[in-house]
PDB file of C-alpha atoms and ligand atoms in Angstrom:
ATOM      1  CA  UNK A 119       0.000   0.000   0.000  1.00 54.00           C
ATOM      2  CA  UNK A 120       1.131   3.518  -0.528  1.00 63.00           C
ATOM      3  CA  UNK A 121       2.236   5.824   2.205  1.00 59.00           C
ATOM      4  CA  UNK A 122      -0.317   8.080   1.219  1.00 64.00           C
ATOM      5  CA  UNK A 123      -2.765   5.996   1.221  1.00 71.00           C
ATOM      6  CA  UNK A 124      -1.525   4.697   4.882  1.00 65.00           C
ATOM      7  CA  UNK A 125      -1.892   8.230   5.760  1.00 66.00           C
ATOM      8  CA  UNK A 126      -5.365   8.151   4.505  1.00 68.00           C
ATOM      9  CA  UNK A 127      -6.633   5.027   6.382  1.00 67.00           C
ATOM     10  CA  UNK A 128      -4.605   5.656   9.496  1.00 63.00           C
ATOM     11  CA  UNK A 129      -6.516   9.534   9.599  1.00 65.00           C
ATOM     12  CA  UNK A 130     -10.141   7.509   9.300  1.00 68.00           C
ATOM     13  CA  UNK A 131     -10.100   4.807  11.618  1.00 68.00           C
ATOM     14  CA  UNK A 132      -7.414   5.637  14.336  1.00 65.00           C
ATOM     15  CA  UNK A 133      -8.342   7.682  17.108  1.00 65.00           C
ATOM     16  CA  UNK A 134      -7.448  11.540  17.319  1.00 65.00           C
ATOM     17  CA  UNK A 135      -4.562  10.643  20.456  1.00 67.00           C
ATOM     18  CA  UNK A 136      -3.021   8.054  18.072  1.00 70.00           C
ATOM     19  CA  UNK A 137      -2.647  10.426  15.127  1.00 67.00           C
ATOM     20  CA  UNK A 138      -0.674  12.494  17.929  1.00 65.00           C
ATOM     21  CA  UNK A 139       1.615   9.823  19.621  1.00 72.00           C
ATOM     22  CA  UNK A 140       2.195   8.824  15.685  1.00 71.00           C
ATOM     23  CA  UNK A 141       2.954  12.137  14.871  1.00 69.00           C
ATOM     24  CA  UNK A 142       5.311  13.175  17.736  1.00 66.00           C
ATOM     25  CA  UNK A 143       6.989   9.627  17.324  1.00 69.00           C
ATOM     26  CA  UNK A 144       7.518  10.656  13.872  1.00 70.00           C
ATOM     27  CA  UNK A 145       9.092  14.091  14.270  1.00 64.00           C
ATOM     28  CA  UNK A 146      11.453  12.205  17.162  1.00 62.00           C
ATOM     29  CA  UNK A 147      12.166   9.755  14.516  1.00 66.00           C
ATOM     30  CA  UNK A 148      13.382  12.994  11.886  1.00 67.00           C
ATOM     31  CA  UNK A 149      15.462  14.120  15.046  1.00 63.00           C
ATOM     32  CA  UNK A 150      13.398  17.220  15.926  1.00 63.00           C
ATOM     33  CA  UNK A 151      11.873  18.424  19.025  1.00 59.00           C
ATOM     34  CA  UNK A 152       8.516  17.259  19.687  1.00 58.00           C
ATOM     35  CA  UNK A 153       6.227  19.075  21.636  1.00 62.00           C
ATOM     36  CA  UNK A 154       5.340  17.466  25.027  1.00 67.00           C
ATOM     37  CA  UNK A 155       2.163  18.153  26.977  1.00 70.00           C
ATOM     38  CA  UNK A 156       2.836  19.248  30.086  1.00 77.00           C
ATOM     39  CA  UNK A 157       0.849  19.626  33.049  1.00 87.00           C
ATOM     40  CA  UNK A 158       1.132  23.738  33.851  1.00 92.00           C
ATOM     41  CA  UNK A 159       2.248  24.004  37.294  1.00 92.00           C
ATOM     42  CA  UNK A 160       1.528  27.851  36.771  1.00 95.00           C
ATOM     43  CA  UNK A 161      -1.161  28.949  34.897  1.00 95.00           C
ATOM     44  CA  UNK A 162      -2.000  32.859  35.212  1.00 95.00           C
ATOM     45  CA  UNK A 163      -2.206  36.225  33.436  1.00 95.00           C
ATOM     46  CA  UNK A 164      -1.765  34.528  29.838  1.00 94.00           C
ATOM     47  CA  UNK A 165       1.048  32.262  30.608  1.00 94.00           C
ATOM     48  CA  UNK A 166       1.413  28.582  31.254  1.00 93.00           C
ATOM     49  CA  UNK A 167       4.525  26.840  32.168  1.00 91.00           C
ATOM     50  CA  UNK A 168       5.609  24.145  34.074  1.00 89.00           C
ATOM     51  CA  UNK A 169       8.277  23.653  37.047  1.00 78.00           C
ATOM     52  CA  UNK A 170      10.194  26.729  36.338  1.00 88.00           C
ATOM     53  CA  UNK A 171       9.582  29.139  39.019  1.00 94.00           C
ATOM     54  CA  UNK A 172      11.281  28.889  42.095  1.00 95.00           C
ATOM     55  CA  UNK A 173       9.982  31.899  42.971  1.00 97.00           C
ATOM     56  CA  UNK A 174       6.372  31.205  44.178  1.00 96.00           C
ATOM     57  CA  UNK A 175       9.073  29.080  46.958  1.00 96.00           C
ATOM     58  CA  UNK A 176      10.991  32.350  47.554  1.00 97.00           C
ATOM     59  CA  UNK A 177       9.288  33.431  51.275  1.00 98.00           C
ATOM     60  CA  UNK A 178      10.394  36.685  51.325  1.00 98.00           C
ATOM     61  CA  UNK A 179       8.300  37.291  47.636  1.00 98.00           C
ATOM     62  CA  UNK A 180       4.977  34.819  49.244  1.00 98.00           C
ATOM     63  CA  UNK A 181       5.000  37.403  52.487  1.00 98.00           C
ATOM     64  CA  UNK A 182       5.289  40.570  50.391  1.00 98.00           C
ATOM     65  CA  UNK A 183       2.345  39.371  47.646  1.00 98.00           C
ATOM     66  CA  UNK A 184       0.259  37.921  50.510  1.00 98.00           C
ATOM     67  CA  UNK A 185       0.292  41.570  51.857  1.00 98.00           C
ATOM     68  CA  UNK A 186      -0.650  43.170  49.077  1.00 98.00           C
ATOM     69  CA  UNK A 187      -3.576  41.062  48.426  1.00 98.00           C
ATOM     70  CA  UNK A 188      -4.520  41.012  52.097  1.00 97.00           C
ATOM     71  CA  UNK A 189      -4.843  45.102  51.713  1.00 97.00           C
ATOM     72  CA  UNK A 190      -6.861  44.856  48.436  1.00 97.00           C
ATOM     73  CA  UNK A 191      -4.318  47.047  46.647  1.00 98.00           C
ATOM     74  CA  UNK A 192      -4.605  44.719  43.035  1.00 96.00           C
ATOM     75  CA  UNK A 193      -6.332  45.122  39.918  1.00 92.00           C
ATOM     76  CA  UNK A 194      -6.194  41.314  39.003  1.00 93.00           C
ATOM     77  CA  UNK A 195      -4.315  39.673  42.394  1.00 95.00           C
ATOM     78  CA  UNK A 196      -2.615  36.811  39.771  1.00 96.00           C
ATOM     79  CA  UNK A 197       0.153  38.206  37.995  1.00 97.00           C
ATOM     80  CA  UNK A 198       2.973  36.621  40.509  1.00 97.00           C
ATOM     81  CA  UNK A 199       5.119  36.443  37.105  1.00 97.00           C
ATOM     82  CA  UNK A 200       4.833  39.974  36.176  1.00 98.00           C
ATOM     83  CA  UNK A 201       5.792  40.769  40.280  1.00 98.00           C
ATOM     84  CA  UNK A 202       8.446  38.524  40.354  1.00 98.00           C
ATOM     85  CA  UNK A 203      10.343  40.535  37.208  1.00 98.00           C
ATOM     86  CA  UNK A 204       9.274  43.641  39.507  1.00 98.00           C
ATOM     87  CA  UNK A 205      11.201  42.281  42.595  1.00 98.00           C
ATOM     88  CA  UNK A 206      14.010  41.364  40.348  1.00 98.00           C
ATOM     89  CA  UNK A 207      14.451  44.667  38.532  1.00 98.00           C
ATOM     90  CA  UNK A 208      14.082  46.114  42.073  1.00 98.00           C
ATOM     91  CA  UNK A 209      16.714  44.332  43.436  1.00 98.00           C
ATOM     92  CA  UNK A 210      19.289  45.151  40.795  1.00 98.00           C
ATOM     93  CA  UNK A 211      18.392  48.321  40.684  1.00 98.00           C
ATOM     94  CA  UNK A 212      19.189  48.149  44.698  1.00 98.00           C
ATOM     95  CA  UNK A 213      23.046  48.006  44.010  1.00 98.00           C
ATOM     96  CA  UNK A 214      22.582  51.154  42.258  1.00 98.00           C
ATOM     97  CA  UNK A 215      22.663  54.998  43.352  1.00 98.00           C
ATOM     98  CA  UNK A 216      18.851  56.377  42.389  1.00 98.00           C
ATOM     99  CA  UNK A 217      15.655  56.547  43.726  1.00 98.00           C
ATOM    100  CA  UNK A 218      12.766  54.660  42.685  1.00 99.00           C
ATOM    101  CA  UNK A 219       9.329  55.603  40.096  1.00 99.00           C
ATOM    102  CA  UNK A 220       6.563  54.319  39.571  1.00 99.00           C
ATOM    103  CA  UNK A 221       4.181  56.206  36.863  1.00 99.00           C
ATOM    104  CA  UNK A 222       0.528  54.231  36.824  1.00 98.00           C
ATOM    105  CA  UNK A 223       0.415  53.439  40.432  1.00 98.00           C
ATOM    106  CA  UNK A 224      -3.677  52.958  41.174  1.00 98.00           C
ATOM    107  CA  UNK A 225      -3.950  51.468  44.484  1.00 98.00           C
ATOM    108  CA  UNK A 226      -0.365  50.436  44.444  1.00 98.00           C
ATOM    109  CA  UNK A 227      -0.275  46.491  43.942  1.00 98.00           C
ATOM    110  CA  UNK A 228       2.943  46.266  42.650  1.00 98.00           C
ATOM    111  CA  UNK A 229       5.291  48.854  44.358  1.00 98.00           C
ATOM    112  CA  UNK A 230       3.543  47.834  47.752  1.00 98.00           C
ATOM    113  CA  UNK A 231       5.064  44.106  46.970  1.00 98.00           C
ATOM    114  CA  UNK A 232       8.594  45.657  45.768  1.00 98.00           C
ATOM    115  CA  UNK A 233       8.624  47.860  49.022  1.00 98.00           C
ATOM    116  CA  UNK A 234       8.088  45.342  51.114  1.00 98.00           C
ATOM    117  CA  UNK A 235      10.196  42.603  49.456  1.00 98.00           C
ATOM    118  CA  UNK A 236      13.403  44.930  49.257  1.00 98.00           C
ATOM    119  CA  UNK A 237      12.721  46.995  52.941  1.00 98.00           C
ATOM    120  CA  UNK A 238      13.033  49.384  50.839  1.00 98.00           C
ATOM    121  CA  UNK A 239      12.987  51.963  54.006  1.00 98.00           C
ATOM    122  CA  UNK A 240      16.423  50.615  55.176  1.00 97.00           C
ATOM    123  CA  UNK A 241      17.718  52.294  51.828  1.00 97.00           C
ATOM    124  CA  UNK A 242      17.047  55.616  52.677  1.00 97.00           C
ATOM    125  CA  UNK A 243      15.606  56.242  48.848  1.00 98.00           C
ATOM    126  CA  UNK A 244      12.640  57.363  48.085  1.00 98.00           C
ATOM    127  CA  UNK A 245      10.055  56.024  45.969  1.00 98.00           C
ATOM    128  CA  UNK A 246       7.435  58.279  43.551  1.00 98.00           C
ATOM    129  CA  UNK A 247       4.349  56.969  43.418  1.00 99.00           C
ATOM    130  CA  UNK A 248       2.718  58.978  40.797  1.00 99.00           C
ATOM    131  CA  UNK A 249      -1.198  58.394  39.506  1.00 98.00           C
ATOM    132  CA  UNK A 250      -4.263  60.798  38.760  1.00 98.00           C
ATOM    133  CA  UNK A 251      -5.372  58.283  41.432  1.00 98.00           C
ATOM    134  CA  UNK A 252      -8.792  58.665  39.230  1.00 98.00           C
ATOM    135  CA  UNK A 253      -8.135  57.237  35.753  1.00 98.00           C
ATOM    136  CA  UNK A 254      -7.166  58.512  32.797  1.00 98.00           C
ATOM    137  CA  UNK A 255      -6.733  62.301  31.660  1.00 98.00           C
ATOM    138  CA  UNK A 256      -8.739  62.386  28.481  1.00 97.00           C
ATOM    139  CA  UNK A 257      -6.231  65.250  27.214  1.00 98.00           C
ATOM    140  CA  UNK A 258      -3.372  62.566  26.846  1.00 98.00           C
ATOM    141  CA  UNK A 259      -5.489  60.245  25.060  1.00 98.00           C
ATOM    142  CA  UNK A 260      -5.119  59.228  21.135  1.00 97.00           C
ATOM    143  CA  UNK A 261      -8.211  58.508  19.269  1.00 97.00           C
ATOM    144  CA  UNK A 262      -8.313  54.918  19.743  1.00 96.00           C
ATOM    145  CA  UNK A 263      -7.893  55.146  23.548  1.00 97.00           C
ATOM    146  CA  UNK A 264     -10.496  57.429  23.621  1.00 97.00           C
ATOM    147  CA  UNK A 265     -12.653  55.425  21.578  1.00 96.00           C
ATOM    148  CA  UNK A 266     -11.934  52.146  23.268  1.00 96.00           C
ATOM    149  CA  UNK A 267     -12.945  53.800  27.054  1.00 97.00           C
ATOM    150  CA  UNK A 268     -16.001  55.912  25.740  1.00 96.00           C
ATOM    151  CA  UNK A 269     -16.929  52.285  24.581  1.00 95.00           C
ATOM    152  CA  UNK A 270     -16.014  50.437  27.526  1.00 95.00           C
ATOM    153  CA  UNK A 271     -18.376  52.999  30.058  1.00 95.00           C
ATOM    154  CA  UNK A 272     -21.040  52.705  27.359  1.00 94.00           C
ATOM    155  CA  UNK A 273     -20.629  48.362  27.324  1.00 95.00           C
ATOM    156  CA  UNK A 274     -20.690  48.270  30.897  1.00 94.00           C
ATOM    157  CA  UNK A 275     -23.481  50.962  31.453  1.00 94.00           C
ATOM    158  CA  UNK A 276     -20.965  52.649  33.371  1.00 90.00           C
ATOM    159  CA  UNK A 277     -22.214  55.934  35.486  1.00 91.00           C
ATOM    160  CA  UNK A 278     -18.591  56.906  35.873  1.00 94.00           C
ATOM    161  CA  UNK A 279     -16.624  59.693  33.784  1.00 95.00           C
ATOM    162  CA  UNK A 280     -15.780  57.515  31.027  1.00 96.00           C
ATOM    163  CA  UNK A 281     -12.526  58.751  31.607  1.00 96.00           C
ATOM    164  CA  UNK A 282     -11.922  56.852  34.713  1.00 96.00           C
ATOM    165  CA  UNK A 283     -12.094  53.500  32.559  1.00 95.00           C
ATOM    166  CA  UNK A 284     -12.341  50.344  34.689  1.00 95.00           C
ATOM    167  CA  UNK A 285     -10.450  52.756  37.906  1.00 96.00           C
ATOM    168  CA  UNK A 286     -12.127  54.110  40.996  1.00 96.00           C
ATOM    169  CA  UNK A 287     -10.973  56.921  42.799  1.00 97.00           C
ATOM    170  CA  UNK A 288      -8.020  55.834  45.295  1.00 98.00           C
ATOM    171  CA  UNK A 289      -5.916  58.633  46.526  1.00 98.00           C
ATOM    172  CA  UNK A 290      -6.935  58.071  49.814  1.00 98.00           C
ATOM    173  CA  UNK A 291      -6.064  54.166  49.960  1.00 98.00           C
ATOM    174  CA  UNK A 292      -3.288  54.963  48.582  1.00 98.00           C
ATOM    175  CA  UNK A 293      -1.950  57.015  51.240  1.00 98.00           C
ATOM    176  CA  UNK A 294      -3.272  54.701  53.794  1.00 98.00           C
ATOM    177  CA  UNK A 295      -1.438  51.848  52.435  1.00 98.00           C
ATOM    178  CA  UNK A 296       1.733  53.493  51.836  1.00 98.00           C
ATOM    179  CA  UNK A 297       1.476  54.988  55.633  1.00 98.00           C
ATOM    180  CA  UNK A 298       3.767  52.682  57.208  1.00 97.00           C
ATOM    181  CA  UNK A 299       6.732  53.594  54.431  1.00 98.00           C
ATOM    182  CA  UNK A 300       8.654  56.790  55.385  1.00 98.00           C
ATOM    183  CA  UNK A 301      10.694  56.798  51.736  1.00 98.00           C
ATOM    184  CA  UNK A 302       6.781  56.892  49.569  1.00 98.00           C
ATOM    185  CA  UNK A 303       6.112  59.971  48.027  1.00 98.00           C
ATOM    186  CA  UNK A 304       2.979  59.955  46.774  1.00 98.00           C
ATOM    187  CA  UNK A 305       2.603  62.526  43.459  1.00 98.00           C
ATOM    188  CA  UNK A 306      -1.396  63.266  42.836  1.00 98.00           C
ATOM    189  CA  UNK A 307      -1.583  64.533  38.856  1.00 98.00           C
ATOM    190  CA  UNK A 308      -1.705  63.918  35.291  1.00 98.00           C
ATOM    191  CA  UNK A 309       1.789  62.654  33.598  1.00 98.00           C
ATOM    192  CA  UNK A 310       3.134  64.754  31.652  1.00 98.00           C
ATOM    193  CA  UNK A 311       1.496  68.012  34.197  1.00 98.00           C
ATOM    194  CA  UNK A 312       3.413  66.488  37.209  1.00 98.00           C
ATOM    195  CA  UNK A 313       6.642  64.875  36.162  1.00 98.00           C
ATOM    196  CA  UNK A 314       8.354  68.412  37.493  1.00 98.00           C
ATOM    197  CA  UNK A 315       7.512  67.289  41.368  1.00 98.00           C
ATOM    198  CA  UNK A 316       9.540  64.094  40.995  1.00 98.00           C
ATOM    199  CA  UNK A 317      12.548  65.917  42.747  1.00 96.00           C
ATOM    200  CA  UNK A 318      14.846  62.875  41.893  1.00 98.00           C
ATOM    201  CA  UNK A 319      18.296  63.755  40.322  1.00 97.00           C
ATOM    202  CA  UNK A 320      18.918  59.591  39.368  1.00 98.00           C
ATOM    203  CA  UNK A 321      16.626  57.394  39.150  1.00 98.00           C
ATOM    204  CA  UNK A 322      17.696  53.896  39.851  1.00 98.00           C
ATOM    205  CA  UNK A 323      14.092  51.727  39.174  1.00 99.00           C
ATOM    206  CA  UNK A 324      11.546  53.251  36.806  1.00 99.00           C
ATOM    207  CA  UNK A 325       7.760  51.375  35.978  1.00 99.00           C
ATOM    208  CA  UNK A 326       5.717  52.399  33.871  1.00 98.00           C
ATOM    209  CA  UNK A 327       2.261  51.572  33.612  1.00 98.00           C
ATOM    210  CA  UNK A 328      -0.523  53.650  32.597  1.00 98.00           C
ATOM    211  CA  UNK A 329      -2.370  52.442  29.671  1.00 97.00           C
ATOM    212  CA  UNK A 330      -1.996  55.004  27.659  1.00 98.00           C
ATOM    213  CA  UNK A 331       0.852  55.993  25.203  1.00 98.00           C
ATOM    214  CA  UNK A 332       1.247  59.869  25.025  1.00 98.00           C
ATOM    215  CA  UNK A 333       1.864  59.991  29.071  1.00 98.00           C
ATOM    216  CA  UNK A 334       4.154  56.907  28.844  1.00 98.00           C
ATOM    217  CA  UNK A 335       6.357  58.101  26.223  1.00 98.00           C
ATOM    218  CA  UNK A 336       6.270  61.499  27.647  1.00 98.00           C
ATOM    219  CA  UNK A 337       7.493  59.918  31.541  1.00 98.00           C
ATOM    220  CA  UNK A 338      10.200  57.830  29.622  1.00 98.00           C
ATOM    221  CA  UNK A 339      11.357  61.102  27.791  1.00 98.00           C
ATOM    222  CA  UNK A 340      11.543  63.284  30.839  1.00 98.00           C
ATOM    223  CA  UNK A 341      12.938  60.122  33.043  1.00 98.00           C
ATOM    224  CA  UNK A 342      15.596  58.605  30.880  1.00 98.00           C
ATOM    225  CA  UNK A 343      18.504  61.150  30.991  1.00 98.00           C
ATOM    226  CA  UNK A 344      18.369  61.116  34.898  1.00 98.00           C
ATOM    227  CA  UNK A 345      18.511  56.731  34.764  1.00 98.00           C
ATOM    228  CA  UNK A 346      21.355  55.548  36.454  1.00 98.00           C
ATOM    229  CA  UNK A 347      23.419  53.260  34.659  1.00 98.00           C
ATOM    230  CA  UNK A 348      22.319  49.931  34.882  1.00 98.00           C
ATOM    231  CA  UNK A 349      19.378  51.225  35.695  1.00 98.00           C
ATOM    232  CA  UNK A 350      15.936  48.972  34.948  1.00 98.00           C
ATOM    233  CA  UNK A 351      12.488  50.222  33.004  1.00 98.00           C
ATOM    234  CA  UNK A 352      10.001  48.478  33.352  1.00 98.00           C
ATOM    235  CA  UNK A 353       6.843  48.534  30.859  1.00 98.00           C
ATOM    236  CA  UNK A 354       3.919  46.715  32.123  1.00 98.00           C
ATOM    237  CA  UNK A 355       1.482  46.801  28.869  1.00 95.00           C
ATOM    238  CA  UNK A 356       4.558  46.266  26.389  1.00 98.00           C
ATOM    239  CA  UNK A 357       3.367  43.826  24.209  1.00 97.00           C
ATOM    240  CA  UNK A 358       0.213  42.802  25.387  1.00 96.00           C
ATOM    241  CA  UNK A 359      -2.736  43.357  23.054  1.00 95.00           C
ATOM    242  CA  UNK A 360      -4.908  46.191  22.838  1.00 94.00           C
ATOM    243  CA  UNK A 361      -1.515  47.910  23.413  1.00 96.00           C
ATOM    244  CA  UNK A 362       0.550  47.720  19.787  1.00 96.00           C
ATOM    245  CA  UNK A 363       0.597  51.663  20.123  1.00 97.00           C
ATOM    246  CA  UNK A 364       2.500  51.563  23.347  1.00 97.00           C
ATOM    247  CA  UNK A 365       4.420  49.142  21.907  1.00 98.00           C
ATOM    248  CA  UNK A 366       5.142  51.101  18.556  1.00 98.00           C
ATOM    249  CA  UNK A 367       6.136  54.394  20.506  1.00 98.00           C
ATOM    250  CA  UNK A 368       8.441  52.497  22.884  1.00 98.00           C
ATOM    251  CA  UNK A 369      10.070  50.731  20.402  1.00 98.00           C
ATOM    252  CA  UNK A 370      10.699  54.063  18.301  1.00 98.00           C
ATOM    253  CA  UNK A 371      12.032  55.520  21.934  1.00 98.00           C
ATOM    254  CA  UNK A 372      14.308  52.837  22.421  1.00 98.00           C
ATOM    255  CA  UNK A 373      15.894  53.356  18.928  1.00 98.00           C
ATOM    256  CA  UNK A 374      16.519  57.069  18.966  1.00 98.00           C
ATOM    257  CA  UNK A 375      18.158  56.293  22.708  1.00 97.00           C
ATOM    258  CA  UNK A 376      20.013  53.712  20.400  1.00 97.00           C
ATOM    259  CA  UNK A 377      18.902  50.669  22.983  1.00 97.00           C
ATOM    260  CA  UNK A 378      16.352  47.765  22.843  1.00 98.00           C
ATOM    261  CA  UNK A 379      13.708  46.443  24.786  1.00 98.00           C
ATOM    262  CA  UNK A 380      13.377  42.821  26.440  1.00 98.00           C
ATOM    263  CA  UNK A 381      10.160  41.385  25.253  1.00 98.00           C
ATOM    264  CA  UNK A 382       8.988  39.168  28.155  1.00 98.00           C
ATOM    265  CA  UNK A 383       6.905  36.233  28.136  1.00 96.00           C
ATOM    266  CA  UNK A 384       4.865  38.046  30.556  1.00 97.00           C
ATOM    267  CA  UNK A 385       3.878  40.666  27.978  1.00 98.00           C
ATOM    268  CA  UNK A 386       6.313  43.281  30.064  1.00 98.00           C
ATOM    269  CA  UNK A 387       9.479  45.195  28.083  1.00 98.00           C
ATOM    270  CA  UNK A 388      12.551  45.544  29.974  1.00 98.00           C
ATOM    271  CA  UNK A 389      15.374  47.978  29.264  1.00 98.00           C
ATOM    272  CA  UNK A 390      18.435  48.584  31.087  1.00 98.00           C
ATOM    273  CA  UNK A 391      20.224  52.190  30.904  1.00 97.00           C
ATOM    274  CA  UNK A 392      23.471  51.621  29.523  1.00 93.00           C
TER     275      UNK A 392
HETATM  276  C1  LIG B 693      -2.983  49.601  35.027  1.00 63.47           C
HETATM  277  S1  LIG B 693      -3.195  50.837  36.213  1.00 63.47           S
HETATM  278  C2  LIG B 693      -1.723  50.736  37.143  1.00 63.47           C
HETATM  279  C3  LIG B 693      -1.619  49.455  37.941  1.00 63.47           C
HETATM  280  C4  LIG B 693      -0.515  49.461  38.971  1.00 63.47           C
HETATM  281  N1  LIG B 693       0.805  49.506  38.392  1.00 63.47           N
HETATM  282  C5  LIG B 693      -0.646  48.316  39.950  1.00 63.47           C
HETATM  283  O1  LIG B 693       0.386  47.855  40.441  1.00 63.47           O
HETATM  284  O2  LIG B 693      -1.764  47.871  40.221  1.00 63.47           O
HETATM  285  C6  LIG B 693      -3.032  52.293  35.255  1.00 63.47           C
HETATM  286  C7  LIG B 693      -3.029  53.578  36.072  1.00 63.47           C
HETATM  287  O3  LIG B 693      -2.587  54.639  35.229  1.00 63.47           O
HETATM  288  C8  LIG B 693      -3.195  55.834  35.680  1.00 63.47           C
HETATM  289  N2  LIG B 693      -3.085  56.845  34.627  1.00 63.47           N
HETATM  290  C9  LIG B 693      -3.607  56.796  33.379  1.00 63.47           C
HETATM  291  N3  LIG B 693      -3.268  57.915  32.692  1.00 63.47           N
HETATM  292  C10 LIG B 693      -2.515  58.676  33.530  1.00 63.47           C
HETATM  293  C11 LIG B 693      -1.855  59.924  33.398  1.00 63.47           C
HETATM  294  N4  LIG B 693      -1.890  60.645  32.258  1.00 63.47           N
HETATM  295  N5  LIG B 693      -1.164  60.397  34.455  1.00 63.47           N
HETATM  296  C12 LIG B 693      -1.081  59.686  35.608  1.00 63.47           C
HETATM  297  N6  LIG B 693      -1.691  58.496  35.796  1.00 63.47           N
HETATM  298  C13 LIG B 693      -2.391  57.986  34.763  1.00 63.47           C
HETATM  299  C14 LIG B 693      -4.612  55.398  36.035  1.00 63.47           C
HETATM  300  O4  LIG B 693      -5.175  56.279  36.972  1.00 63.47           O
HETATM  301  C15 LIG B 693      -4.385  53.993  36.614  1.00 63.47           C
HETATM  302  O5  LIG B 693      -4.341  54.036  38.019  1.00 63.47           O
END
């Protein structure tokens, strides 16, 4: 009989898990990988992997996260991945002269975690927290942001400003949660309006996270000269959908600084200031 015919018979009468064995048997065979189901032993915020993340064992990171979620300060309380790049960044940027920024703060998930996972107090830096603390600023907004929240309040049957998006109000949680760290400085405004009361001369950790492309590019602009070397950026939408302007506008920032960002499976970018 001829292979293709084989092929043919095989397809009709064998059952769909055969087919795959036979197929992964055969690629093995040809010397190639084959791809293995695995079980995910972490399965979260778009990513699923398996045994690689010795993290989720690391106590110091459990304690910090636990807090956070035990204070309500998250958005979505499972993106341990996208924290765990956080703490990392954080702690490199530790062995560096610079205060810390964080521009897209809301209630303060993530630099609550990276506070308390580097005692950050015993540093002596400071850390900018800086938000509206009420959503977006509908002057910063291009077309297709705008577009995209007027028809997200309008979906939802939101009574909100549709500028405040999927946000609440949090200024005040903010400042109770951040009580109990003397180096927080909390900065109330619109990015670009308030980027002048970040006092910092370097800046040794920078996130960025708010959504919205004008006000991103315009805090990496304004932020980048004063980076220490080695310093870490990190961009939280960089190339997650819904995003691709973000991710078009970084990318153009990173060439004129002549660098290049990390894509991350996580969706983040990473750049270090060389
Ligand atoms: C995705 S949330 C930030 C989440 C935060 N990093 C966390 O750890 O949970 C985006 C934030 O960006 C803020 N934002 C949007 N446009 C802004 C602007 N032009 N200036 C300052 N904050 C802005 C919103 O108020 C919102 O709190």
């Amino acid at each position: 009989m001829k292979l293709g015919k084989l092929k043919a018979l095989a397809k009709e009468r064998l059952p769909g898990k055969w087919i795959f064995f036979l197929n992964v048997l055969r690629t093995l065979a040809k010397g190639h990988s084959a791809f293995i189901p695995f079980k995910a032993t972490y399965n979260e915020d778009g990513l699923a992997c398996s045994k690689n993340t010795p993290f989720l064992e690391d106590a110091r990171f459990v304690a910090a996260y636990g807090n956070a979620v035990g204070k309500h300060l998250y958005v979505d309380a499972n993106v341990r991945w996208r924290c765990h790049v956080a703490c990392w960044a954080g702690s490199m940027a530790m062995q560096l002269e610079g205060d810390f920024v964080e521009c897209g703060v809301n209630k303060g998930f993530l630099s609550h975690i990276l506070m308390d996972y580097l005692d950050f107090d015993r540093s002596g830096r400071l850390f900018y927290l800086v938000d509206t603390y009420q959503g977006f600023d509908g002057r910063y907004l291009s077309a297709t942001e705008r577009s995209r929240l007027v028809d997200y309040a309008s979906a939802t049957e939101s009574d909100k400003p549709w500028e405040m998006g999927m946000y609440e109000p949090c200024y005040e949680a903010v400042v109770n949660a951040f009580a109990g760290f003397k180096g927080a400085r909390i900065v109330k405004g619109a990015v670009p309006d308030v980027l002048p009361e970040v006092q910092a001369e370097k800046i040794a950790y920078l996130s960025i996270d708010m959504n919205c492309v004008a006000p991103e590019i315009a805090a990496i602009e304004h932020f980048w000269p004063k980076m220490a070397q080695g310093g870490v950026v990190l961009l939280d939408d960089y190339a997650w959908p819904g995003h691709e302007e973000q991710l078009a506008a970084m990318d153009a920032f990173a060439q004129r600084a002549g660098t290049k960002i990390l894509c991350l499976p996580t969706g983040q970018g990473l750049l270090i200031k060389h």
